[in-house]
Amino acid sequence: MTGVRRFLFLNGLSLAFGGLFLASLVGQAFAGVADVNDHRLSEGLEPISLARFVTSSSFAVDVMENWQSEYLQFFLYVFATVWLVQLGSAESKEPHKVGRESDEQQSLGKHLRKDSPAWARAGGVRTALFSRSLGVVMGTLFLLTWAASSVAGWSAFNNEQLMGREDPVSWVGYLGQAEFWNRTLQNWQSEMLAVGSMAIFSVYLRQRGSPESKPVGAAHHDTGQTG
């Protein structure tokens, strides 16, 4: 296997979803500008360009709202699965492993492996930070995308206010608007439903060969096993 083919094979999952993400984002941009222009033409207005649409606050708020709800989902899931279990779920730890687990279970201290990451070997603050790095990064990305979605939504809201000859509101004022929380909670509830469904469905359902599923022949009460 050549170097390029080996790279593609070993990184297929991230590359495939990265490609699907970009294709979906481009598709959203084209579909979005077409939808906006349909409405503008029906109102007797000139259509806008794709470039103007993708740099608009309306496009930004739609994108950021989706991103922040996804990062919220993973942030909560990473931390919740430290302490919470679902008996029989492939998405859960085994009940006796609840908590931060021992150094032996986490391959730390005297249980380090030859190929353990450098920051796992470093000890002190670096190891403490590295041991929480996934949750920290997911939480930070959630906060950044939430802030971006609120600013974009604020801009879009004020554009509508001005078009309706009403006074614009401050950013803090926008955070108190029902529209902001209606849009935000719509996204959040769908993510919580998806995570909860996956946790319970994996107790009773199987997908042969998937690491997100238990082995087909595993008992329903087997917890934390993957195929």
PDB file of C-alpha atoms in Angstrom:
ATOM      1  CA  MET A   1       0.000   0.000   0.000  1.00  0.00           C
ATOM      2  CA  THR A   2       1.463   3.361  -1.050  1.00  0.00           C
ATOM      3  CA  GLY A   3       1.947   6.241   1.381  1.00  0.00           C
ATOM      4  CA  VAL A   4      -1.064   8.177   0.099  1.00  0.00           C
ATOM      5  CA  ARG A   5      -3.341   5.144   0.047  1.00  0.00           C
ATOM      6  CA  ARG A   6      -2.218   4.172   3.534  1.00  0.00           C
ATOM      7  CA  PHE A   7      -2.908   7.702   4.802  1.00  0.00           C
ATOM      8  CA  LEU A   8      -6.389   7.683   3.249  1.00  0.00           C
ATOM      9  CA  PHE A   9      -7.119   4.235   4.690  1.00  0.00           C
ATOM     10  CA  LEU A  10      -5.922   5.064   8.213  1.00  0.00           C
ATOM     11  CA  ASN A  11      -7.780   8.396   8.270  1.00  0.00           C
ATOM     12  CA  GLY A  12     -10.852   7.362   6.321  1.00  0.00           C
ATOM     13  CA  LEU A  13     -13.419   8.168   9.014  1.00  0.00           C
ATOM     14  CA  SER A  14     -12.309  11.763   9.640  1.00  0.00           C
ATOM     15  CA  LEU A  15     -11.689  12.421   5.938  1.00  0.00           C
ATOM     16  CA  ALA A  16     -15.074  11.014   4.922  1.00  0.00           C
ATOM     17  CA  PHE A  17     -16.990  13.059   7.461  1.00  0.00           C
ATOM     18  CA  GLY A  18     -14.860  16.120   6.721  1.00  0.00           C
ATOM     19  CA  GLY A  19     -15.808  15.796   3.065  1.00  0.00           C
ATOM     20  CA  LEU A  20     -19.479  15.278   3.897  1.00  0.00           C
ATOM     21  CA  PHE A  21     -19.361  18.330   6.168  1.00  0.00           C
ATOM     22  CA  LEU A  22     -17.917  20.557   3.429  1.00  0.00           C
ATOM     23  CA  ALA A  23     -20.347  19.215   0.827  1.00  0.00           C
ATOM     24  CA  SER A  24     -23.277  19.844   3.185  1.00  0.00           C
ATOM     25  CA  LEU A  25     -22.070  23.351   4.009  1.00  0.00           C
ATOM     26  CA  VAL A  26     -21.701  24.237   0.322  1.00  0.00           C
ATOM     27  CA  GLY A  27     -25.115  22.714  -0.388  1.00  0.00           C
ATOM     28  CA  GLN A  28     -26.629  24.738   2.453  1.00  0.00           C
ATOM     29  CA  ALA A  29     -25.130  27.921   0.996  1.00  0.00           C
ATOM     30  CA  PHE A  30     -26.541  27.303  -2.496  1.00  0.00           C
ATOM     31  CA  ALA A  31     -29.945  26.187  -1.210  1.00  0.00           C
ATOM     32  CA  GLY A  32     -30.059  29.105   1.222  1.00  0.00           C
ATOM     33  CA  VAL A  33     -29.299  31.799  -1.350  1.00  0.00           C
ATOM     34  CA  ALA A  34     -31.857  30.265  -3.719  1.00  0.00           C
ATOM     35  CA  ASP A  35     -34.502  30.330  -0.978  1.00  0.00           C
ATOM     36  CA  VAL A  36     -33.690  33.940  -0.044  1.00  0.00           C
ATOM     37  CA  ASN A  37     -33.785  35.049  -3.671  1.00  0.00           C
ATOM     38  CA  ASP A  38     -37.139  33.337  -4.217  1.00  0.00           C
ATOM     39  CA  HIS A  39     -38.552  35.457  -1.398  1.00  0.00           C
ATOM     40  CA  ARG A  40     -36.838  38.623  -2.635  1.00  0.00           C
ATOM     41  CA  LEU A  41     -38.172  38.192  -6.173  1.00  0.00           C
ATOM     42  CA  SER A  42     -41.694  37.602  -4.883  1.00  0.00           C
ATOM     43  CA  GLU A  43     -41.374  40.919  -3.009  1.00  0.00           C
ATOM     44  CA  GLY A  44     -40.087  42.733  -6.094  1.00  0.00           C
ATOM     45  CA  LEU A  45     -36.492  43.006  -4.805  1.00  0.00           C
ATOM     46  CA  GLU A  46     -33.234  42.317  -6.609  1.00  0.00           C
ATOM     47  CA  PRO A  47     -31.614  38.921  -5.939  1.00  0.00           C
ATOM     48  CA  ILE A  48     -28.388  38.826  -3.937  1.00  0.00           C
ATOM     49  CA  SER A  49     -25.146  37.054  -4.814  1.00  0.00           C
ATOM     50  CA  LEU A  50     -23.877  33.871  -3.161  1.00  0.00           C
ATOM     51  CA  ALA A  51     -20.946  35.824  -1.684  1.00  0.00           C
ATOM     52  CA  ARG A  52     -23.273  38.347  -0.077  1.00  0.00           C
ATOM     53  CA  PHE A  53     -25.474  35.589   1.325  1.00  0.00           C
ATOM     54  CA  VAL A  54     -22.662  33.547   2.914  1.00  0.00           C
ATOM     55  CA  THR A  55     -21.292  36.668   4.611  1.00  0.00           C
ATOM     56  CA  SER A  56     -24.709  37.665   5.932  1.00  0.00           C
ATOM     57  CA  SER A  57     -25.784  37.368   9.556  1.00  0.00           C
ATOM     58  CA  SER A  58     -28.726  35.131   8.596  1.00  0.00           C
ATOM     59  CA  PHE A  59     -26.406  32.482   7.115  1.00  0.00           C
ATOM     60  CA  ALA A  60     -23.962  32.800  10.018  1.00  0.00           C
ATOM     61  CA  VAL A  61     -26.622  32.324  12.669  1.00  0.00           C
ATOM     62  CA  ASP A  62     -28.004  29.197  10.993  1.00  0.00           C
ATOM     63  CA  VAL A  63     -24.529  27.645  10.777  1.00  0.00           C
ATOM     64  CA  MET A  64     -23.400  28.631  14.270  1.00  0.00           C
ATOM     65  CA  GLU A  65     -26.615  27.452  15.921  1.00  0.00           C
ATOM     66  CA  ASN A  66     -26.054  23.975  14.526  1.00  0.00           C
ATOM     67  CA  TRP A  67     -22.386  23.899  15.458  1.00  0.00           C
ATOM     68  CA  GLN A  68     -22.894  25.026  19.032  1.00  0.00           C
ATOM     69  CA  SER A  69     -25.614  22.444  19.666  1.00  0.00           C
ATOM     70  CA  GLU A  70     -23.341  19.682  18.367  1.00  0.00           C
ATOM     71  CA  TYR A  71     -20.446  20.749  20.584  1.00  0.00           C
ATOM     72  CA  LEU A  72     -22.816  21.044  23.553  1.00  0.00           C
ATOM     73  CA  GLN A  73     -23.908  17.472  22.912  1.00  0.00           C
ATOM     74  CA  PHE A  74     -20.367  16.116  22.945  1.00  0.00           C
ATOM     75  CA  PHE A  75     -19.275  18.321  25.864  1.00  0.00           C
ATOM     76  CA  LEU A  76     -22.103  17.046  28.054  1.00  0.00           C
ATOM     77  CA  TYR A  77     -21.654  13.458  26.882  1.00  0.00           C
ATOM     78  CA  VAL A  78     -17.915  13.416  27.616  1.00  0.00           C
ATOM     79  CA  PHE A  79     -18.486  14.561  31.206  1.00  0.00           C
ATOM     80  CA  ALA A  80     -21.761  12.709  31.852  1.00  0.00           C
ATOM     81  CA  THR A  81     -20.269   9.333  30.916  1.00  0.00           C
ATOM     82  CA  VAL A  82     -17.633   9.723  33.631  1.00  0.00           C
ATOM     83  CA  TRP A  83     -20.281   9.421  36.337  1.00  0.00           C
ATOM     84  CA  LEU A  84     -23.475   8.141  34.708  1.00  0.00           C
ATOM     85  CA  VAL A  85     -24.084   4.664  33.305  1.00  0.00           C
ATOM     86  CA  GLN A  86     -26.753   2.961  31.231  1.00  0.00           C
ATOM     87  CA  LEU A  87     -26.905  -0.764  31.935  1.00  0.00           C
ATOM     88  CA  GLY A  88     -26.522  -2.718  28.709  1.00  0.00           C
ATOM     89  CA  SER A  89     -25.492   0.229  26.544  1.00  0.00           C
ATOM     90  CA  ALA A  90     -22.399   0.123  24.331  1.00  0.00           C
ATOM     91  CA  GLU A  91     -22.193   3.891  24.892  1.00  0.00           C
ATOM     92  CA  SER A  92     -21.753   3.501  28.643  1.00  0.00           C
ATOM     93  CA  LYS A  93     -18.957   2.363  30.945  1.00  0.00           C
ATOM     94  CA  GLU A  94     -19.487  -0.715  33.054  1.00  0.00           C
ATOM     95  CA  PRO A  95     -21.155   0.169  36.387  1.00  0.00           C
ATOM     96  CA  HIS A  96     -18.081  -0.722  38.480  1.00  0.00           C
ATOM     97  CA  LYS A  97     -15.972   1.787  36.511  1.00  0.00           C
ATOM     98  CA  VAL A  98     -18.022   4.855  37.485  1.00  0.00           C
ATOM     99  CA  GLY A  99     -15.824   7.865  38.220  1.00  0.00           C
ATOM    100  CA  ARG A 100     -12.357   8.943  37.105  1.00  0.00           C
ATOM    101  CA  GLU A 101     -10.976   5.379  37.327  1.00  0.00           C
ATOM    102  CA  SER A 102      -7.656   4.257  38.774  1.00  0.00           C
ATOM    103  CA  ASP A 103      -4.181   5.018  37.405  1.00  0.00           C
ATOM    104  CA  GLU A 104      -3.961   1.402  36.310  1.00  0.00           C
ATOM    105  CA  GLN A 105      -7.197   1.647  34.322  1.00  0.00           C
ATOM    106  CA  GLN A 106      -6.044   4.950  32.807  1.00  0.00           C
ATOM    107  CA  SER A 107      -2.445   3.801  32.093  1.00  0.00           C
ATOM    108  CA  LEU A 108      -0.943   6.535  34.290  1.00  0.00           C
ATOM    109  CA  GLY A 109       1.892   6.721  36.811  1.00  0.00           C
ATOM    110  CA  LYS A 110       3.712   3.419  37.093  1.00  0.00           C
ATOM    111  CA  HIS A 111       1.247   1.954  34.599  1.00  0.00           C
ATOM    112  CA  LEU A 112       2.409   4.151  31.691  1.00  0.00           C
ATOM    113  CA  ARG A 113       3.039   2.390  28.405  1.00  0.00           C
ATOM    114  CA  LYS A 114       5.987   2.822  26.074  1.00  0.00           C
ATOM    115  CA  ASP A 115       3.774   4.603  23.547  1.00  0.00           C
ATOM    116  CA  SER A 116       1.925   6.811  26.068  1.00  0.00           C
ATOM    117  CA  PRO A 117       1.647  10.494  24.974  1.00  0.00           C
ATOM    118  CA  ALA A 118       4.329  12.871  26.257  1.00  0.00           C
ATOM    119  CA  TRP A 119       1.877  14.899  28.342  1.00  0.00           C
ATOM    120  CA  ALA A 120       0.623  11.733  30.030  1.00  0.00           C
ATOM    121  CA  ARG A 121       4.222  11.081  31.080  1.00  0.00           C
ATOM    122  CA  ALA A 122       4.970  14.662  32.154  1.00  0.00           C
ATOM    123  CA  GLY A 123       3.064  14.635  35.421  1.00  0.00           C
ATOM    124  CA  GLY A 124       1.789  17.663  37.313  1.00  0.00           C
ATOM    125  CA  VAL A 125      -0.287  20.338  35.604  1.00  0.00           C
ATOM    126  CA  ARG A 126       0.362  19.055  32.084  1.00  0.00           C
ATOM    127  CA  THR A 127      -0.939  15.571  32.843  1.00  0.00           C
ATOM    128  CA  ALA A 128      -3.893  16.995  34.774  1.00  0.00           C
ATOM    129  CA  LEU A 129      -4.783  19.218  31.804  1.00  0.00           C
ATOM    130  CA  PHE A 130      -4.231  16.450  29.253  1.00  0.00           C
ATOM    131  CA  SER A 131      -6.469  14.113  31.255  1.00  0.00           C
ATOM    132  CA  ARG A 132      -9.326  16.593  30.813  1.00  0.00           C
ATOM    133  CA  SER A 133      -8.382  17.980  27.403  1.00  0.00           C
ATOM    134  CA  LEU A 134     -11.232  16.432  25.405  1.00  0.00           C
ATOM    135  CA  GLY A 135     -13.928  17.900  27.631  1.00  0.00           C
ATOM    136  CA  VAL A 136     -12.126  21.246  27.884  1.00  0.00           C
ATOM    137  CA  VAL A 137     -11.811  21.581  24.103  1.00  0.00           C
ATOM    138  CA  MET A 138     -15.437  20.547  23.505  1.00  0.00           C
ATOM    139  CA  GLY A 139     -16.638  22.974  26.183  1.00  0.00           C
ATOM    140  CA  THR A 140     -14.522  25.806  24.774  1.00  0.00           C
ATOM    141  CA  LEU A 141     -15.786  25.187  21.246  1.00  0.00           C
ATOM    142  CA  PHE A 142     -19.349  25.168  22.540  1.00  0.00           C
ATOM    143  CA  LEU A 143     -18.878  28.526  24.273  1.00  0.00           C
ATOM    144  CA  LEU A 144     -17.207  30.066  21.210  1.00  0.00           C
ATOM    145  CA  THR A 145     -19.873  28.854  18.780  1.00  0.00           C
ATOM    146  CA  TRP A 146     -22.643  29.846  21.203  1.00  0.00           C
ATOM    147  CA  ALA A 147     -21.178  33.342  21.410  1.00  0.00           C
ATOM    148  CA  ALA A 148     -20.834  33.509  17.619  1.00  0.00           C
ATOM    149  CA  SER A 149     -24.415  32.353  17.100  1.00  0.00           C
ATOM    150  CA  SER A 150     -25.717  34.909  19.596  1.00  0.00           C
ATOM    151  CA  VAL A 151     -23.827  37.762  17.895  1.00  0.00           C
ATOM    152  CA  ALA A 152     -24.969  36.662  14.421  1.00  0.00           C
ATOM    153  CA  GLY A 153     -28.536  36.249  15.675  1.00  0.00           C
ATOM    154  CA  TRP A 154     -28.374  39.688  17.297  1.00  0.00           C
ATOM    155  CA  SER A 155     -27.278  41.240  14.015  1.00  0.00           C
ATOM    156  CA  ALA A 156     -30.007  39.471  12.047  1.00  0.00           C
ATOM    157  CA  PHE A 157     -32.628  40.447  14.646  1.00  0.00           C
ATOM    158  CA  ASN A 158     -31.619  44.108  14.520  1.00  0.00           C
ATOM    159  CA  ASN A 159     -31.745  44.084  10.715  1.00  0.00           C
ATOM    160  CA  GLU A 160     -35.353  42.962  10.956  1.00  0.00           C
ATOM    161  CA  GLN A 161     -36.034  45.590  13.624  1.00  0.00           C
ATOM    162  CA  LEU A 162     -34.673  48.359  11.394  1.00  0.00           C
ATOM    163  CA  MET A 163     -36.582  47.087   8.359  1.00  0.00           C
ATOM    164  CA  GLY A 164     -39.744  47.224  10.463  1.00  0.00           C
ATOM    165  CA  ARG A 165     -38.789  50.734  11.629  1.00  0.00           C
ATOM    166  CA  GLU A 166     -38.365  49.571  15.194  1.00  0.00           C
ATOM    167  CA  ASP A 167     -35.506  50.307  17.572  1.00  0.00           C
ATOM    168  CA  PRO A 168     -32.545  47.888  17.625  1.00  0.00           C
ATOM    169  CA  VAL A 169     -31.694  46.116  20.875  1.00  0.00           C
ATOM    170  CA  SER A 170     -28.386  45.578  22.660  1.00  0.00           C
ATOM    171  CA  TRP A 171     -26.673  42.194  22.632  1.00  0.00           C
ATOM    172  CA  VAL A 172     -27.691  41.621  26.257  1.00  0.00           C
ATOM    173  CA  GLY A 173     -31.214  42.677  25.345  1.00  0.00           C
ATOM    174  CA  TYR A 174     -31.246  40.172  22.481  1.00  0.00           C
ATOM    175  CA  LEU A 175     -30.247  37.360  24.879  1.00  0.00           C
ATOM    176  CA  GLY A 176     -33.497  38.028  26.698  1.00  0.00           C
ATOM    177  CA  GLN A 177     -35.591  37.737  23.532  1.00  0.00           C
ATOM    178  CA  ALA A 178     -37.914  34.759  23.152  1.00  0.00           C
ATOM    179  CA  GLU A 179     -36.744  34.365  19.538  1.00  0.00           C
ATOM    180  CA  PHE A 180     -33.164  33.696  20.636  1.00  0.00           C
ATOM    181  CA  TRP A 181     -34.106  30.991  23.126  1.00  0.00           C
ATOM    182  CA  ASN A 182     -36.689  29.470  20.802  1.00  0.00           C
ATOM    183  CA  ARG A 183     -34.024  28.950  18.124  1.00  0.00           C
ATOM    184  CA  THR A 184     -31.401  27.831  20.646  1.00  0.00           C
ATOM    185  CA  LEU A 185     -33.556  25.318  22.516  1.00  0.00           C
ATOM    186  CA  GLN A 186     -34.846  23.849  19.253  1.00  0.00           C
ATOM    187  CA  ASN A 187     -31.298  22.783  18.486  1.00  0.00           C
ATOM    188  CA  TRP A 188     -30.426  21.673  22.009  1.00  0.00           C
ATOM    189  CA  GLN A 189     -33.455  19.422  22.457  1.00  0.00           C
ATOM    190  CA  SER A 190     -32.748  17.579  19.208  1.00  0.00           C
ATOM    191  CA  GLU A 191     -29.181  16.820  20.328  1.00  0.00           C
ATOM    192  CA  MET A 192     -30.300  15.548  23.746  1.00  0.00           C
ATOM    193  CA  LEU A 193     -32.859  13.315  22.030  1.00  0.00           C
ATOM    194  CA  ALA A 194     -30.206  11.892  19.694  1.00  0.00           C
ATOM    195  CA  VAL A 195     -27.736  11.096  22.497  1.00  0.00           C
ATOM    196  CA  GLY A 196     -30.369   9.564  24.748  1.00  0.00           C
ATOM    197  CA  SER A 197     -31.771   7.502  21.887  1.00  0.00           C
ATOM    198  CA  MET A 198     -28.329   6.159  20.968  1.00  0.00           C
ATOM    199  CA  ALA A 199     -27.622   5.205  24.576  1.00  0.00           C
ATOM    200  CA  ILE A 200     -30.825   3.205  24.986  1.00  0.00           C
ATOM    201  CA  PHE A 201     -31.083   1.807  21.446  1.00  0.00           C
ATOM    202  CA  SER A 202     -27.605   0.261  21.744  1.00  0.00           C
ATOM    203  CA  VAL A 203     -28.902  -1.855  24.650  1.00  0.00           C
ATOM    204  CA  TYR A 204     -31.330  -3.769  22.445  1.00  0.00           C
ATOM    205  CA  LEU A 205     -30.210  -3.172  18.848  1.00  0.00           C
ATOM    206  CA  ARG A 206     -27.030  -4.201  17.008  1.00  0.00           C
ATOM    207  CA  GLN A 207     -24.965  -3.144  14.001  1.00  0.00           C
ATOM    208  CA  ARG A 208     -22.522  -5.864  13.069  1.00  0.00           C
ATOM    209  CA  GLY A 209     -18.930  -4.626  12.801  1.00  0.00           C
ATOM    210  CA  SER A 210     -19.576  -1.169  14.269  1.00  0.00           C
ATOM    211  CA  PRO A 211     -17.621  -0.037  17.350  1.00  0.00           C
ATOM    212  CA  GLU A 212     -20.760   1.874  18.340  1.00  0.00           C
ATOM    213  CA  SER A 213     -22.613  -1.414  18.794  1.00  0.00           C
ATOM    214  CA  LYS A 214     -22.186  -4.455  20.990  1.00  0.00           C
ATOM    215  CA  PRO A 215     -21.352  -7.776  19.316  1.00  0.00           C
ATOM    216  CA  VAL A 216     -24.475  -9.256  17.759  1.00  0.00           C
ATOM    217  CA  GLY A 217     -24.485 -12.189  20.182  1.00  0.00           C
ATOM    218  CA  ALA A 218     -23.873 -10.104  23.330  1.00  0.00           C
ATOM    219  CA  ALA A 219     -26.553 -10.168  26.014  1.00  0.00           C
ATOM    220  CA  HIS A 220     -28.758  -7.105  26.401  1.00  0.00           C
ATOM    221  CA  HIS A 221     -27.390  -6.480  29.908  1.00  0.00           C
ATOM    222  CA  ASP A 222     -23.721  -6.508  28.777  1.00  0.00           C
ATOM    223  CA  THR A 223     -22.457  -2.957  29.263  1.00  0.00           C
ATOM    224  CA  GLY A 224     -19.601  -1.107  27.550  1.00  0.00           C
ATOM    225  CA  GLN A 225     -18.851  -3.846  25.040  1.00  0.00           C
ATOM    226  CA  THR A 226     -18.262  -2.958  21.414  1.00  0.00           C
ATOM    227  CA  GLY A 227     -18.196  -5.057  18.264  1.00  0.00           C
TER     228      GLY A 227
END
